[in-house]
Coordinates of C-alpha atoms in Angstrom, one line a residue:
Chain A
M1 CA 0.8 -15.6 -9.2
D2 CA 2.3 -14.6 -13.0
I3 CA 1.1 -12.2 -15.1
V4 CA -1.9 -14.2 -16.8
E5 CA -2.8 -14.5 -13.7
F6 CA -3.3 -11.4 -12.3
V7 CA -4.5 -10.2 -16.5
E8 CA -7.6 -11.9 -15.2
R9 CA -8.7 -11.4 -12.0
S10 CA -8.3 -8.0 -13.0
I11 CA -11.1 -7.6 -15.9
G12 CA -13.9 -7.0 -15.4
E13 CA -15.7 -3.3 -13.3
W14 CA -14.9 -1.8 -10.4
R15 CA -14.9 1.4 -8.0
S16 CA -12.0 3.1 -7.7
Q17 CA -11.8 5.4 -4.1
R18 CA -7.6 6.6 -4.3
S19 CA -6.7 9.5 -1.8
V20 CA -3.6 11.5 -3.6
H21 CA -1.5 12.1 -0.7
H22 CA 1.0 15.8 -2.1
L23 CA 3.7 15.0 0.8
A24 CA 5.1 18.4 0.0
F25 CA 1.7 19.7 1.7
S26 CA 0.7 17.6 3.7
Y27 CA -2.5 17.8 1.3
F28 CA -5.7 15.0 0.6
E29 CA -7.1 15.0 -2.5
E30 CA -10.0 12.2 -3.2
V31 CA -10.9 10.7 -6.4
T32 CA -13.8 8.5 -6.9
S33 CA -13.9 6.3 -10.9
T34 CA -14.8 3.9 -12.6
I35 CA -12.4 1.3 -13.0
H36 CA -13.1 -0.9 -16.9
I37 CA -10.7 -3.3 -17.0
I38 CA -11.1 -5.0 -20.7
P39 CA -9.6 -8.0 -22.7
V40 CA -8.6 -6.8 -25.9
S41 CA -7.3 -9.5 -28.7
P42 CA -3.9 -10.2 -30.1
D43 CA -4.3 -10.3 -32.8
D44 CA -6.3 -6.8 -33.0
P45 CA -4.6 -4.2 -35.0
E46 CA -3.6 -1.3 -32.4
V47 CA -2.4 -3.8 -30.5
I48 CA 0.2 -5.2 -33.5
A49 CA 0.7 -1.5 -34.1
L50 CA 1.3 -0.4 -30.6
C51 CA 3.9 -4.2 -30.2
N52 CA 5.4 -2.5 -33.7
S53 CA 6.1 0.8 -32.6
Y54 CA 8.2 -1.4 -29.6
E55 CA 10.0 -3.0 -32.1
I56 CA 8.9 -6.1 -29.9
D57 CA 7.6 -9.6 -31.4
P58 CA 3.8 -9.6 -31.4
Q59 CA 4.1 -13.4 -30.5
T60 CA 6.5 -13.3 -27.5
I61 CA 3.0 -10.6 -25.7
T62 CA 0.3 -12.5 -23.7
H63 CA -3.1 -11.3 -22.6
P64 CA -3.7 -7.2 -23.8
F65 CA -6.2 -5.3 -22.0
R66 CA -7.9 -1.9 -22.6
M67 CA -8.1 0.2 -19.2
T68 CA -10.3 3.0 -18.8
W69 CA -11.9 5.3 -16.3
E70 CA -14.3 8.2 -15.4
G71 CA -14.3 9.9 -11.9
E72 CA -14.4 12.8 -9.7
S73 CA -12.0 14.5 -8.3
D74 CA -12.3 17.0 -5.3
W75 CA -10.0 19.3 -6.5
D76 CA -11.6 20.1 -9.9
E77 CA -15.2 19.0 -9.7
K78 CA -16.3 20.8 -12.1
E79 CA -12.8 18.6 -14.9
K80 CA -13.6 14.9 -14.9
V81 CA -11.7 12.7 -14.6
E82 CA -11.2 10.5 -17.6
G83 CA -9.3 8.1 -19.7
K84 CA -8.6 5.1 -21.3
T85 CA -5.1 3.1 -22.5
L86 CA -3.9 -0.2 -23.8
L87 CA -1.7 -2.2 -22.5
I88 CA 0.3 -5.3 -23.5
P89 CA 1.4 -7.8 -21.4
V90 CA 5.9 -8.5 -22.0
P91 CA 6.5 -11.7 -20.1
D92 CA 10.3 -12.0 -20.5
A93 CA 9.5 -15.9 -20.7
D94 CA 6.5 -17.5 -20.2
N95 CA 5.3 -17.8 -17.5
S96 CA 7.9 -15.8 -15.6
P97 CA 7.1 -13.2 -12.7
R98 CA 9.0 -10.2 -14.4
G99 CA 8.1 -8.8 -17.8
R100 CA 7.1 -5.4 -19.4
L101 CA 5.0 -3.6 -20.0
L102 CA 4.1 -1.8 -22.9
R103 CA 1.2 1.6 -22.6
D104 CA -0.5 3.7 -25.5
Q105 CA -0.2 5.9 -23.1
G106 CA 1.5 6.7 -20.0
Y107 CA -0.2 8.2 -15.8
A108 CA 1.8 10.9 -15.4
E109 CA 3.0 12.2 -19.0
T110 CA 1.9 11.3 -22.1
I111 CA 4.5 9.6 -24.1
P112 CA 4.5 6.2 -24.3
A113 CA 6.2 4.4 -21.8
V114 CA 7.5 0.7 -21.7
A115 CA 7.2 0.2 -17.5
H116 CA 8.7 -2.9 -16.3
Y117 CA 7.3 -5.2 -14.0
Q118 CA 7.7 -7.5 -11.7
I119 CA 5.6 -10.2 -9.5
G120 CA 6.7 -11.1 -5.9
E121 CA 6.0 -14.6 -4.4
D122 CA 2.9 -12.5 -2.5
G123 CA 1.6 -11.8 -5.2
V124 CA 2.0 -8.4 -5.1
F125 CA 2.3 -6.8 -9.1
V126 CA 5.9 -4.7 -8.9
L127 CA 5.5 -2.3 -11.8
L128 CA 8.4 0.7 -12.3
T129 CA 7.9 3.3 -15.6
E130 CA 10.6 5.4 -16.2
Y131 CA 9.5 9.1 -17.8
D132 CA 11.6 11.7 -18.5
R133 CA 12.1 13.8 -15.6
A134 CA 10.0 11.7 -12.7
M135 CA 9.8 7.4 -12.3
A136 CA 6.7 5.7 -11.2
E137 CA 6.6 2.7 -8.5
E138 CA 3.2 1.4 -8.5
R139 CA 2.4 -1.6 -6.3
I140 CA -1.2 -3.9 -7.1
W141 CA -2.4 -6.3 -5.0
F142 CA -5.5 -8.8 -4.2
A143 CA -7.1 -9.2 -0.7
S144 CA -9.8 -10.8 -2.4
D145 CA -11.3 -12.1 -4.8
H146 CA -13.4 -8.6 -5.1
I147 CA -10.7 -5.7 -3.8
R148 CA -7.7 -4.9 -5.0
F149 CA -5.7 -2.9 -3.5
R150 CA -3.0 -0.3 -5.5
V151 CA 0.1 2.4 -3.9
S152 CA 1.6 4.1 -6.4
M153 CA 3.6 6.8 -6.1
I154 CA 6.0 9.4 -8.5
K155 CA 10.0 10.0 -7.4
T156 CA 11.9 12.5 -9.3
S157 CA 14.4 11.0 -11.1
S158 CA 17.8 11.3 -9.0
G159 CA 15.5 9.3 -6.8
T160 CA 15.7 11.7 -3.7
G161 CA 12.4 13.5 -3.8
I162 CA 9.0 11.2 -3.9
T163 CA 6.4 13.7 -4.6
T164 CA 3.6 12.3 -4.9
A165 CA 1.6 8.8 -3.0
S166 CA -1.6 7.6 -4.0
F167 CA -4.0 4.7 -2.8
S168 CA -6.2 3.4 -3.9
S169 CA -9.4 0.5 -3.3
E170 CA -11.2 -1.3 -5.9
I171 CA -13.9 -2.7 -5.3
R172 CA -15.2 -4.5 -7.9
S173 CA -19.0 -3.6 -9.0
L174 CA -21.4 -7.5 -9.4
S175 CA -24.2 -6.4 -11.5
Chain B
M1 CA 16.1 -6.6 6.2
D2 CA 15.0 -8.2 9.8
I3 CA 13.0 -7.1 13.1
V4 CA 16.1 -5.0 14.7
E5 CA 17.3 -3.1 11.1
F6 CA 13.1 -2.7 10.8
V7 CA 12.7 -0.9 13.8
E8 CA 16.0 0.8 14.3
R9 CA 14.9 2.9 10.6
S10 CA 11.3 3.0 12.2
I11 CA 12.6 5.5 15.2
G12 CA 12.2 9.1 15.1
E13 CA 9.3 11.8 14.9
W14 CA 6.6 11.2 12.0
R15 CA 4.6 13.7 10.6
S16 CA 1.9 11.3 8.9
Q17 CA -0.5 11.3 6.6
R18 CA -3.4 9.2 6.7
S19 CA -6.7 8.5 4.4
V20 CA -9.3 5.3 6.1
H21 CA -11.4 4.6 2.9
H22 CA -14.9 2.6 4.1
L23 CA -15.3 0.6 1.9
A24 CA -19.3 0.0 2.1
F25 CA -20.3 3.4 2.3
S26 CA -17.6 5.7 0.0
Y27 CA -17.2 7.3 2.4
F28 CA -13.4 9.1 2.9
E29 CA -11.3 10.2 6.7
E30 CA -8.2 12.4 6.1
V31 CA -6.2 12.1 9.7
T32 CA -3.2 15.0 9.8
S33 CA -1.1 13.1 13.4
T34 CA 2.2 12.9 14.3
I35 CA 4.4 10.2 15.4
H36 CA 7.0 9.4 17.3
I37 CA 8.7 6.0 17.6
I38 CA 11.2 5.9 21.4
P39 CA 13.3 2.8 21.8
V40 CA 12.9 1.4 25.4
S41 CA 15.1 -0.3 27.5
P42 CA 15.0 -4.1 27.8
D43 CA 14.9 -4.3 31.8
D44 CA 12.1 -1.6 31.2
P45 CA 9.8 -2.2 34.2
E46 CA 6.6 -1.7 31.8
V47 CA 8.7 -4.2 28.8
I48 CA 8.5 -6.8 31.8
A49 CA 5.2 -7.1 33.4
L50 CA 4.0 -7.3 29.4
C51 CA 6.2 -10.2 28.6
N52 CA 4.6 -11.4 32.1
S53 CA 1.4 -11.1 30.7
Y54 CA 1.9 -13.6 27.5
E55 CA 4.1 -15.8 29.1
I56 CA 7.1 -14.4 26.9
D57 CA 10.9 -14.9 28.5
P58 CA 12.2 -11.6 28.6
Q59 CA 15.8 -13.7 26.8
T60 CA 13.3 -14.3 24.0
I61 CA 12.9 -9.8 23.0
T62 CA 14.2 -7.1 20.8
H63 CA 14.3 -3.7 20.3
P64 CA 11.2 -2.9 21.9
F65 CA 10.0 0.4 21.8
R66 CA 7.4 3.0 22.0
M67 CA 4.7 4.8 20.1
T68 CA 2.6 7.7 20.0
W69 CA 0.7 9.8 18.2
E70 CA -1.0 12.8 18.2
G71 CA -3.9 14.6 15.8
E72 CA -6.9 15.5 13.7
S73 CA -9.4 13.3 11.7
D74 CA -11.4 15.1 9.4
W75 CA -15.1 13.2 11.3
D76 CA -14.9 15.1 14.2
E77 CA -13.0 17.9 14.1
K78 CA -13.2 18.2 17.8
E79 CA -11.6 15.4 19.3
K80 CA -7.8 15.1 18.4
V81 CA -6.9 11.4 18.0
E82 CA -4.7 10.4 20.4
G83 CA -2.5 7.1 21.6
K84 CA 0.3 5.7 22.4
T85 CA 1.2 2.1 22.7
L86 CA 4.5 -0.2 23.8
L87 CA 5.1 -2.7 21.7
I88 CA 7.9 -5.4 21.9
P89 CA 9.2 -8.4 18.9
V90 CA 9.6 -10.9 20.1
P91 CA 12.0 -13.4 17.0
D92 CA 11.3 -16.5 16.1
A93 CA 15.1 -17.2 16.5
D94 CA 18.2 -14.8 15.7
N95 CA 17.5 -13.4 12.4
S96 CA 14.6 -14.8 11.3
P97 CA 12.5 -13.1 9.7
R98 CA 9.2 -13.8 11.5
G99 CA 7.9 -13.1 15.1
R100 CA 5.4 -12.5 17.7
L101 CA 4.7 -8.6 17.8
L102 CA 3.3 -7.6 21.9
R103 CA 1.5 -4.5 22.4
D104 CA -0.3 -3.6 25.5
Q105 CA -3.1 -2.0 23.0
G106 CA -4.5 -3.3 20.4
Y107 CA -5.0 -0.3 17.1
A108 CA -9.6 -1.7 16.6
E109 CA -9.9 -2.7 20.1
T110 CA -8.9 -2.6 23.6
I111 CA -7.6 -5.7 24.7
P112 CA -4.6 -6.2 25.0
A113 CA -3.6 -8.3 21.9
V114 CA -0.3 -10.2 20.4
A115 CA 0.3 -9.7 16.1
H116 CA 2.5 -11.8 13.7
Y117 CA 4.8 -10.5 11.2
Q118 CA 6.6 -11.3 8.4
I119 CA 9.8 -8.8 6.8
G120 CA 9.2 -10.5 3.1
E121 CA 12.2 -10.3 1.0
D122 CA 11.7 -7.4 -0.3
G123 CA 11.7 -5.6 2.6
V124 CA 7.6 -4.5 3.4
F125 CA 7.1 -5.8 6.8
V126 CA 3.5 -7.9 7.3
L127 CA 1.9 -8.0 10.3
L128 CA -1.9 -10.0 11.5
T129 CA -3.1 -9.5 14.4
E130 CA -6.8 -11.3 15.3
Y131 CA -9.6 -9.8 17.3
D132 CA -12.4 -11.1 18.9
R133 CA -15.3 -10.3 15.7
A134 CA -12.4 -8.8 13.6
M135 CA -8.5 -9.2 12.2
A136 CA -6.3 -6.6 10.8
E137 CA -3.2 -6.6 8.5
E138 CA -0.6 -4.2 8.4
R139 CA 2.0 -3.4 5.7
I140 CA 5.0 -1.2 6.5
W141 CA 8.0 -0.3 4.2
F142 CA 10.2 2.2 3.4
A143 CA 10.3 4.3 0.5
S144 CA 13.6 6.0 1.2
D145 CA 15.1 6.3 4.6
H146 CA 12.7 8.7 5.6
I147 CA 9.9 7.7 4.1
R148 CA 7.7 4.9 5.3
F149 CA 4.0 4.0 3.5
R150 CA 2.0 2.3 5.4
V151 CA -1.3 -0.3 4.4
S152 CA -4.1 -1.4 6.6
M153 CA -6.7 -3.3 7.0
I154 CA -9.4 -4.3 9.1
K155 CA -11.3 -8.1 7.9
T156 CA -14.1 -9.6 9.9
S157 CA -12.7 -12.8 11.4
S158 CA -14.6 -15.1 8.7
G159 CA -12.3 -13.3 6.1
T160 CA -14.9 -12.7 3.4
G161 CA -15.8 -9.1 4.5
I162 CA -13.1 -6.0 4.7
T163 CA -14.8 -3.1 6.1
T164 CA -11.9 -0.7 5.3
A165 CA -8.7 0.6 4.3
S166 CA -6.4 2.9 5.1
F167 CA -3.2 4.1 3.7
S168 CA -0.5 6.8 5.7
S169 CA 2.1 8.9 4.0
E170 CA 4.9 9.4 7.2
I171 CA 7.8 11.4 7.0
R172 CA 10.6 12.3 8.6
S173 CA 10.6 15.4 10.5
L174 CA 14.2 15.6 10.3
S175 CA 14.9 19.1 13.7

């Protein structure tokens, strides 16, 4: 599977169940949300602007997409969990299983982050993002056309401590 | 990584946080438990008996181990979650990343089940177990020497429906 197939299979509306494990405290957090993954034109002004901010040639990108999510956490029921981000894959070469993923907003911090992805022979998409003081690793794979799983973990930059791990089951909303 | 290294890294006491996603109902279940993984001698009478019951030559097995777990689920706080099982790896050949895993008790049903494992180049141990009317897939990997993650899912035999998925974070108890 290459990045094009991965993005194409991801397009749509997903109902997500996410469990966050706060490892130091053996604490569980539960988040229920709706995720939309929508294709964006490579010519879109926001795509061009994001490429420019990373000094990436827009000719080398493929299949940009936008992800939005809206949901609720059992930690703070008053506060909505919501956000959106623009993502742009930049494969190392055509059909390469590796590349970079540009984002206009990181998950863990608000500074723009460039992440590196790799798609394994088993079809698992692995994404590594380095932040100032932390590193995020995400593993995403399809159990079927309509079920996607995602495991994320946040490590300290030194790599010794893993502070949180989370698991999402994402079911396609067929409507 | 081969099965010997995988078993050796797994030996010890683990504190486990497990989240079960009941997909049809978007329902969360939380289980906290302590897991012990203990090496067992290949000459142990229970090991020989389990090999015999599957007509496996005890000379072809490696590193049998016993797993016990004891914990609590938030579904039924009165009932303890506990159990134990004897596991025997039978590699397809020396140093092979594939093989069978004998168990004296399955997770999902009580009949003995023979499972097939494969360790990927990324070090992820994948275990497939077929039951009468269901199939279980488990993926286990080490994030560090002291943190193990495990994703399990139960599919219907036809392969179309995934009924539950679960995620465990297992932290080694250093004592």
